[in-house]
CSV table of C-alpha atoms in Angstrom, one decimal:
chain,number,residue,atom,x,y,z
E,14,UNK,CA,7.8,13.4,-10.9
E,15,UNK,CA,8.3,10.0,-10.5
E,16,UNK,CA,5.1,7.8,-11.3
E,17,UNK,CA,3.0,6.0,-9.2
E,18,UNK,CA,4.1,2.0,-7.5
E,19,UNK,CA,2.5,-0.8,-8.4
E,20,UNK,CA,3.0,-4.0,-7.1
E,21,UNK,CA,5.7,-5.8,-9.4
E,22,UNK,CA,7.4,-2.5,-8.2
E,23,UNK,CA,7.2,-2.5,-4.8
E,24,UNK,CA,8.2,-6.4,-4.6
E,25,UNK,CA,11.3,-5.3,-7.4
E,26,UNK,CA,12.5,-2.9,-4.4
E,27,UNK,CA,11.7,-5.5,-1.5
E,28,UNK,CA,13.9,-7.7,-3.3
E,29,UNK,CA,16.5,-5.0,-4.4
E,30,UNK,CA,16.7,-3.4,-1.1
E,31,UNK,CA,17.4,-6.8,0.6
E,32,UNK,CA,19.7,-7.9,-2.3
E,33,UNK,CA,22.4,-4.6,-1.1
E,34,UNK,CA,21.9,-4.1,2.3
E,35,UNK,CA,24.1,-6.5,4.7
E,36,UNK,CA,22.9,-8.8,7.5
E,37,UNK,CA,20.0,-9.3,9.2
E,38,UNK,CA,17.0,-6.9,9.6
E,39,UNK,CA,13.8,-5.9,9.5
E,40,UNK,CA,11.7,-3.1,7.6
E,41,UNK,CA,8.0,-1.9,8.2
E,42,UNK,CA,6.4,-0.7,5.4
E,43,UNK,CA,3.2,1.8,6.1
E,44,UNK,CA,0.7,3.7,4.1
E,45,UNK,CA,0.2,3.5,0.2
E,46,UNK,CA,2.7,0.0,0.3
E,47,UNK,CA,-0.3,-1.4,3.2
E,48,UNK,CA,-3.1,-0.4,0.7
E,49,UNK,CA,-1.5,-1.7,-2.1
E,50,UNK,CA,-0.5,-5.1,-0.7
E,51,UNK,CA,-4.1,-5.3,0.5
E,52,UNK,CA,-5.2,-4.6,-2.5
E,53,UNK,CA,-7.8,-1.9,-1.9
E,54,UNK,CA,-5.1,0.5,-4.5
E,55,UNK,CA,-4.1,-0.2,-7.3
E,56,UNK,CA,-0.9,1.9,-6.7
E,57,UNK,CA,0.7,4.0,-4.4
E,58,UNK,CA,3.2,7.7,-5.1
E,59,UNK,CA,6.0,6.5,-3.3
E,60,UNK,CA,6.8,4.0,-0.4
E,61,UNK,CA,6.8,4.6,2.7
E,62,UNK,CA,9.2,2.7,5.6
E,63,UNK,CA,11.4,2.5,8.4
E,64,UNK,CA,14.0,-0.1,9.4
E,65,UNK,CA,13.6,-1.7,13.0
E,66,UNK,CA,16.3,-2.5,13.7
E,67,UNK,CA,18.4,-0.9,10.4
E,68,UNK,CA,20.7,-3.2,8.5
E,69,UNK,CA,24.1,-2.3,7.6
E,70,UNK,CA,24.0,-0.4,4.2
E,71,UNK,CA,20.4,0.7,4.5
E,72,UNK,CA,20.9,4.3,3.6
E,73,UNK,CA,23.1,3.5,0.5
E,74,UNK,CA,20.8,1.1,-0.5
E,75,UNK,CA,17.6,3.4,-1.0
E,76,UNK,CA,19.4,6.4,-2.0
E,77,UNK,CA,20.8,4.4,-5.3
E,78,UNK,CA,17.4,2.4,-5.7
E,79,UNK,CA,14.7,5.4,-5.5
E,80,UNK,CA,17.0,6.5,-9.0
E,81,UNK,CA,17.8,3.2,-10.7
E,82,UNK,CA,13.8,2.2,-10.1
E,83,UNK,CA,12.3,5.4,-10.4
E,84,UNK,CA,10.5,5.2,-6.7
E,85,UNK,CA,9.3,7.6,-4.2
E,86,UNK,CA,11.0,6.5,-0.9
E,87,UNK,CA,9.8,7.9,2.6
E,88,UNK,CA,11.2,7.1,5.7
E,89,UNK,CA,8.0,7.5,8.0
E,90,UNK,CA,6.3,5.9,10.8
E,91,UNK,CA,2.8,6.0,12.2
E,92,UNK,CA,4.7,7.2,15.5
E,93,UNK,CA,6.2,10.1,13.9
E,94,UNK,CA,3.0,11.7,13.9
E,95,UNK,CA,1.2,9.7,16.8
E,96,UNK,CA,2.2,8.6,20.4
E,97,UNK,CA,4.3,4.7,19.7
E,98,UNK,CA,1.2,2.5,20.5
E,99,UNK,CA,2.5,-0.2,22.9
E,100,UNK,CA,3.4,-4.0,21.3
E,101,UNK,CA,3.2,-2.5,18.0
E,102,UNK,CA,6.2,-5.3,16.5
E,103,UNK,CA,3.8,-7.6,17.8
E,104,UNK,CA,0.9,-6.3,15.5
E,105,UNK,CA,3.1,-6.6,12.6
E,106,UNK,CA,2.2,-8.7,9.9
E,107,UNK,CA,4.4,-10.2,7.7
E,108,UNK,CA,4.6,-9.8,4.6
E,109,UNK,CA,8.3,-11.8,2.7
E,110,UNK,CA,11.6,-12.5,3.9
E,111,UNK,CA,14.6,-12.0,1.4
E,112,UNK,CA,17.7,-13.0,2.1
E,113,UNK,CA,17.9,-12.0,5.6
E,114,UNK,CA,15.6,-9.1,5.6
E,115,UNK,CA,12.0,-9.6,6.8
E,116,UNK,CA,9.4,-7.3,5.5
E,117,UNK,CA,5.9,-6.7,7.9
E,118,UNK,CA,3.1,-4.1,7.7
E,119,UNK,CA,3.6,-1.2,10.0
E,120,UNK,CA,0.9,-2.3,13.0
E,121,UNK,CA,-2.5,-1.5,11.5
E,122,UNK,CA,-3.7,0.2,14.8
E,123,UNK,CA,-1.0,2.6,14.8
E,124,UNK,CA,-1.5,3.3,11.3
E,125,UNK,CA,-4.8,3.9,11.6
E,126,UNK,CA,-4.3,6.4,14.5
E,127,UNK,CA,-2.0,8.3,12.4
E,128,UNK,CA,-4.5,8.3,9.4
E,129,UNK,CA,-7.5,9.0,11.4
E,130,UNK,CA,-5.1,12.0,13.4
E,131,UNK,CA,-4.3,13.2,9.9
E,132,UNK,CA,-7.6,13.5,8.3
E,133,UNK,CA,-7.2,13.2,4.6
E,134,UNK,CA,-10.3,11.8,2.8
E,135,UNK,CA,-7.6,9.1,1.1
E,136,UNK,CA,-6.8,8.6,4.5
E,137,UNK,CA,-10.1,7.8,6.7
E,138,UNK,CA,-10.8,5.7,3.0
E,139,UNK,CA,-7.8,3.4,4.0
E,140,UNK,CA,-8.5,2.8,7.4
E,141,UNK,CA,-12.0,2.2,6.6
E,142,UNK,CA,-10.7,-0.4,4.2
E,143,UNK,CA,-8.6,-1.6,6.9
E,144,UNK,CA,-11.6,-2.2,9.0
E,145,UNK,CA,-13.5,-4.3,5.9
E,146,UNK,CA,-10.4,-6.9,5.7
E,147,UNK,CA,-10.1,-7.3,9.3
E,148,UNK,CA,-7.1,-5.6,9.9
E,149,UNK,CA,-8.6,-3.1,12.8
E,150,UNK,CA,-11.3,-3.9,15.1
E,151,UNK,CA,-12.6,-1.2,15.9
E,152,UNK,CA,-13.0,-2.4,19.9
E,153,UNK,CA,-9.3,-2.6,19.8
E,154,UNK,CA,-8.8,0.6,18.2
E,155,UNK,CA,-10.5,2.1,21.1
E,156,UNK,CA,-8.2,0.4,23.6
E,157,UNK,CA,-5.5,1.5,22.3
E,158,UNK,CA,-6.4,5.0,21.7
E,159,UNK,CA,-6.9,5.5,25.4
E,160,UNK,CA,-4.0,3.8,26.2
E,161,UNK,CA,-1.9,7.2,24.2
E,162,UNK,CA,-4.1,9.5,25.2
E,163,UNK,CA,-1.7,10.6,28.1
E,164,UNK,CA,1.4,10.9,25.6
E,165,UNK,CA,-0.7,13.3,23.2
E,166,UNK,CA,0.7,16.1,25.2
E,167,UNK,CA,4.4,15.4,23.9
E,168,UNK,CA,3.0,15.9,20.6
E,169,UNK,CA,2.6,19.5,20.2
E,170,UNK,CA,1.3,19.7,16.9
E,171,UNK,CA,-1.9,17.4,17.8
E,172,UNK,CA,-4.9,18.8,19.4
E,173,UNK,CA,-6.1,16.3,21.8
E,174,UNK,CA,-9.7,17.2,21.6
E,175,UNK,CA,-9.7,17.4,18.1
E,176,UNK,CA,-8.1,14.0,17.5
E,177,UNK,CA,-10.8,12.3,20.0
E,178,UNK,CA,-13.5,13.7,18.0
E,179,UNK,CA,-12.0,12.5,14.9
E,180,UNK,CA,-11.8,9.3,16.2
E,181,UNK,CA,-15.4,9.0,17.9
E,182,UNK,CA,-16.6,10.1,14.3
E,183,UNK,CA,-14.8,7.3,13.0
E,184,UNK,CA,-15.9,4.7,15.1
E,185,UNK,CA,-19.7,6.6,14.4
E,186,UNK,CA,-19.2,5.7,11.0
E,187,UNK,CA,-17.9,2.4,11.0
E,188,UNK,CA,-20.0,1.0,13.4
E,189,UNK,CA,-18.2,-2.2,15.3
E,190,UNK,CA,-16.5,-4.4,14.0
């Protein structure tokens, strides 16, 4: 088991991962690397990202680094689990730009969908946290929420009542913002 990323590490592989790959591109980072850039974790078990679009070497580059840093690397997006929420590049934040590799947040919104679909405690804890620093307002969340409602039925694994509930709960327990 590899141990847990802290920051110094996850700007090491930022700065690694730009440092191999060739030309321009641009890589979302999601999860644990959010919460730990925010700084409501200290640390995260591995990294989660996705390239958008994917520079040349990209593949290469994390197989070798996850070894030579000793790094969890997942390639996941929000909309692996959840309808793609519309404008989400434009939600992006950034975050760095090495070389010619710019580094953003995964849109908020969409991660918070996916957390809030998923329902882990460490979950519904991050987007809550989310919420707090003004990432997600929670009036937004809704829009956006009804605007995928109609594409939850290409998602087999989710079940649309379920998921609404969750998210009405959620928005119960973090009142507006």
């Amino acid at each position: 088991m590899r141990p847990p990323v802290d920051i110094p590490k996850l700007e090491l592989f930022m700065r690694s991962l730009a440092s191999r790959v060739k030309g321009k591109g641009c890589i979302y980072l999601t999860g644990g690397a959010t919460a730990l850039l925010h700084g409501w974790r200290p640390m995260t078990v591995d990294i989660d990202l996705c390239a958008d679009p994917e520079p040349q070497g990209f593949f290469e580059a994390i197989a070798s680094l996850k070894d030579e840093l000793s790094v969890n690397v997942e390639l996941a997006r929000p909309s692996d689990f959840i309808p793609e929420l519309p404008f989400w590049r434009d939600r992006s934040p950034f975050i760095e730009k090495y070389k010619e590799i710019s580094f953003h947040h995964y849109d908020p919104y969409s991660q918070a969908l996916s957390k809030i679909e998923r329902g882990h405690a460490r979950d519904e804890t991050d987007v809550a946290s989310m919420v707090a620093v003004g990432l997600v307002k929670t009036d937004r969340l809704i829009e956006l929420f009804e605007q995928i409602k109609p594409l939850l039925i290409r998602y087999p694994a989710i079940d649309r009542a379920s998921f609404e509930v969750s998210v009405a709960r959620f928005l119960q327990h973090n009142a507006a913002s």
